[in-house]
Amino acid sequence: MKKILLYCLLIMMFAVSFVKAQYTMHKMIHVGYAYQNQSFGEIGGRLLFLKTDDVIYRIGASALMGAANSEFAIMPKVQGDVLINFERNVDLYHSYYFLAGAEVTTKYAAPKIGVNLVGLLDLTAGYAFALDKKGINGKELKGLNINFTLNIPLVLLNDLIK
């Protein structure tokens, strides 16, 4: 399981170095809620890559924190997403994007689909496949996966601080 997570991190690092030269990159932090047989709070960082505004790529890493079987637990998570909106030269239509992606933790892997609103709010759902039968604190994490995430661009935070 740890090898899978390590391989995902290596692939992400390779993708960042390859894509960075061809695409514009923006850094973001995100906070949110994730349901995976338990409720988890999420905090992490993402890199957003775009050449035009109709197809956007994102990769990120975060920590899921919550209680499982009445014990506090923290899980690392890596994720990758593609956001798509093919309406060109019309800003109003870019207030939403369709989102497809996947997330992997040390306990489960979950493909997901959803929608991104105004580039800031993600609403996604998917199905998680357990990678570790022991789960977290004795609770196996598989089944319905729901995420609600707020993305905050670091440029926005910098402007608010000034």
Coordinates of C-alpha atoms in Angstrom, one line a residue:
M1 CA 0.0 0.0 0.0
K2 CA 2.8 2.4 0.9
K3 CA 4.5 1.5 -2.4
I4 CA 1.3 2.5 -4.4
L5 CA 1.3 5.9 -2.6
L6 CA 5.0 6.4 -3.3
Y7 CA 4.5 5.6 -7.0
C8 CA 1.7 8.0 -7.2
L9 CA 3.8 10.8 -5.7
L10 CA 6.7 10.0 -8.1
I11 CA 4.3 10.2 -11.1
M12 CA 2.9 13.5 -9.8
M13 CA 6.4 14.9 -9.5
F14 CA 7.3 13.8 -13.0
A15 CA 4.1 15.2 -14.4
V16 CA 4.7 18.6 -12.7
S17 CA 8.2 18.8 -14.2
F18 CA 7.0 17.8 -17.7
V19 CA 3.8 19.9 -17.8
K20 CA 5.3 23.0 -16.1
A21 CA 7.2 24.1 -19.2
Q22 CA 4.1 24.0 -21.4
Y23 CA 1.3 25.2 -19.2
T24 CA 0.5 28.0 -16.8
M25 CA 0.7 26.8 -13.2
H26 CA -1.3 28.2 -10.2
K27 CA -0.9 27.1 -6.6
M28 CA -3.9 26.6 -4.4
I29 CA -4.8 25.4 -0.9
H30 CA -8.0 23.5 -0.3
V31 CA -10.1 22.7 2.7
G32 CA -13.1 20.4 2.7
Y33 CA -15.2 17.5 3.9
A34 CA -14.9 13.9 2.7
Y35 CA -17.3 11.1 3.5
Q36 CA -15.8 7.6 3.1
N37 CA -17.7 5.3 5.6
Q38 CA -16.7 8.0 8.1
S39 CA -16.6 11.8 8.1
F40 CA -13.2 13.4 7.5
G41 CA -12.0 17.0 7.3
E42 CA -9.5 17.6 4.6
I43 CA -6.7 20.2 4.2
G44 CA -4.0 20.2 1.5
G45 CA -2.5 21.9 -1.5
R46 CA -3.1 21.6 -5.3
L47 CA -1.3 22.7 -8.5
L48 CA -3.6 23.8 -11.3
F49 CA -2.2 23.6 -14.9
L50 CA -3.9 25.3 -17.9
K51 CA -3.0 26.3 -21.4
T52 CA -6.5 27.5 -22.2
D53 CA -9.5 27.9 -19.9
D54 CA -11.6 25.0 -21.3
V55 CA -9.4 22.1 -20.1
I56 CA -7.7 22.3 -16.7
Y57 CA -5.5 19.7 -15.0
R58 CA -5.0 19.6 -11.2
I59 CA -2.9 17.5 -9.0
G60 CA -2.7 17.6 -5.2
A61 CA -1.9 16.1 -1.9
S62 CA -3.8 16.5 1.4
A63 CA -4.4 15.0 4.8
L64 CA -7.8 13.5 5.8
M65 CA -8.5 13.9 9.5
G66 CA -11.3 12.4 11.5
A67 CA -12.5 9.9 14.0
A68 CA -12.9 6.2 13.1
N69 CA -14.2 3.8 15.7
S70 CA -14.0 6.6 18.3
E71 CA -10.3 7.1 17.7
F72 CA -8.7 10.1 15.9
A73 CA -7.0 9.2 12.6
I74 CA -5.0 11.0 9.9
M75 CA -4.6 9.6 6.3
P76 CA -2.5 11.0 3.5
K77 CA -4.2 11.4 0.1
V78 CA -3.0 12.2 -3.4
Q79 CA -5.3 13.1 -6.2
G80 CA -5.5 14.1 -9.8
D81 CA -8.4 15.8 -11.7
V82 CA -9.3 17.0 -15.1
L83 CA -11.8 19.9 -15.4
I84 CA -13.6 20.4 -18.7
N85 CA -15.8 23.2 -20.2
F86 CA -15.7 23.5 -23.9
E87 CA -17.6 26.8 -24.3
R88 CA -15.1 29.2 -25.8
N89 CA -15.0 33.0 -25.5
V90 CA -18.0 33.1 -23.1
D91 CA -17.0 33.9 -19.5
L92 CA -20.5 33.2 -18.1
Y93 CA -20.3 29.6 -19.2
H94 CA -17.0 29.1 -17.4
S95 CA -18.6 29.5 -14.1
Y96 CA -18.8 25.7 -14.0
Y97 CA -16.6 22.8 -15.1
F98 CA -17.3 19.1 -15.2
L99 CA -14.7 17.2 -13.2
A100 CA -13.3 13.7 -13.5
G101 CA -10.5 12.4 -11.4
A102 CA -9.2 9.9 -8.9
E103 CA -7.8 9.9 -5.3
V104 CA -5.6 7.4 -3.6
T105 CA -4.8 7.0 0.1
T106 CA -3.0 4.3 2.0
K107 CA -6.4 2.7 2.7
Y108 CA -8.5 3.1 -0.6
A109 CA -8.5 4.2 -4.2
A110 CA -11.5 6.1 -5.6
P111 CA -12.4 7.3 -9.1
K112 CA -14.8 10.3 -8.9
I113 CA -16.9 12.6 -11.0
G114 CA -18.5 15.9 -10.2
V115 CA -18.7 19.6 -10.9
N116 CA -16.6 22.6 -10.0
L117 CA -18.4 25.9 -9.5
V118 CA -16.8 29.3 -10.1
G119 CA -13.4 27.6 -10.0
L120 CA -13.6 27.6 -6.2
L121 CA -16.0 24.9 -5.1
D122 CA -15.8 21.2 -5.9
L123 CA -18.7 18.8 -5.4
T124 CA -17.7 15.2 -6.3
A125 CA -18.9 11.6 -5.8
G126 CA -17.4 8.2 -6.5
Y127 CA -16.9 4.7 -5.3
A128 CA -13.9 3.7 -3.2
F129 CA -12.1 0.4 -3.5
A130 CA -10.4 -0.8 -0.3
L131 CA -6.6 -1.3 -0.6
D132 CA -6.2 -2.3 3.0
K133 CA -8.7 -4.8 4.5
K134 CA -7.8 -3.7 8.1
G135 CA -8.9 -0.2 7.2
I136 CA -8.4 2.6 9.7
N137 CA -8.8 1.9 13.4
G138 CA -10.4 -1.4 12.4
K139 CA -13.0 0.2 10.0
E140 CA -12.6 -0.8 6.3
L141 CA -13.0 2.2 4.0
K142 CA -14.9 1.2 0.8
G143 CA -18.1 2.2 -0.8
L144 CA -19.7 5.6 -1.5
N145 CA -17.2 8.5 -1.6
I146 CA -18.5 12.1 -1.4
N147 CA -16.3 15.2 -1.3
F148 CA -17.1 18.9 -0.8
T149 CA -14.0 21.1 -1.2
L150 CA -13.3 24.9 -1.2
N151 CA -10.2 25.8 -3.3
I152 CA -8.4 29.0 -2.4
P153 CA -5.8 30.3 -4.9
L154 CA -2.6 31.6 -3.1
V155 CA -2.8 34.7 -5.3
L156 CA -6.1 35.5 -3.7
L157 CA -4.7 35.1 -0.2
N158 CA -1.7 37.3 -1.1
D159 CA -4.1 40.0 -2.4
L160 CA -6.2 39.8 0.8
I161 CA -3.2 40.2 3.1
K162 CA -1.9 43.3 1.4

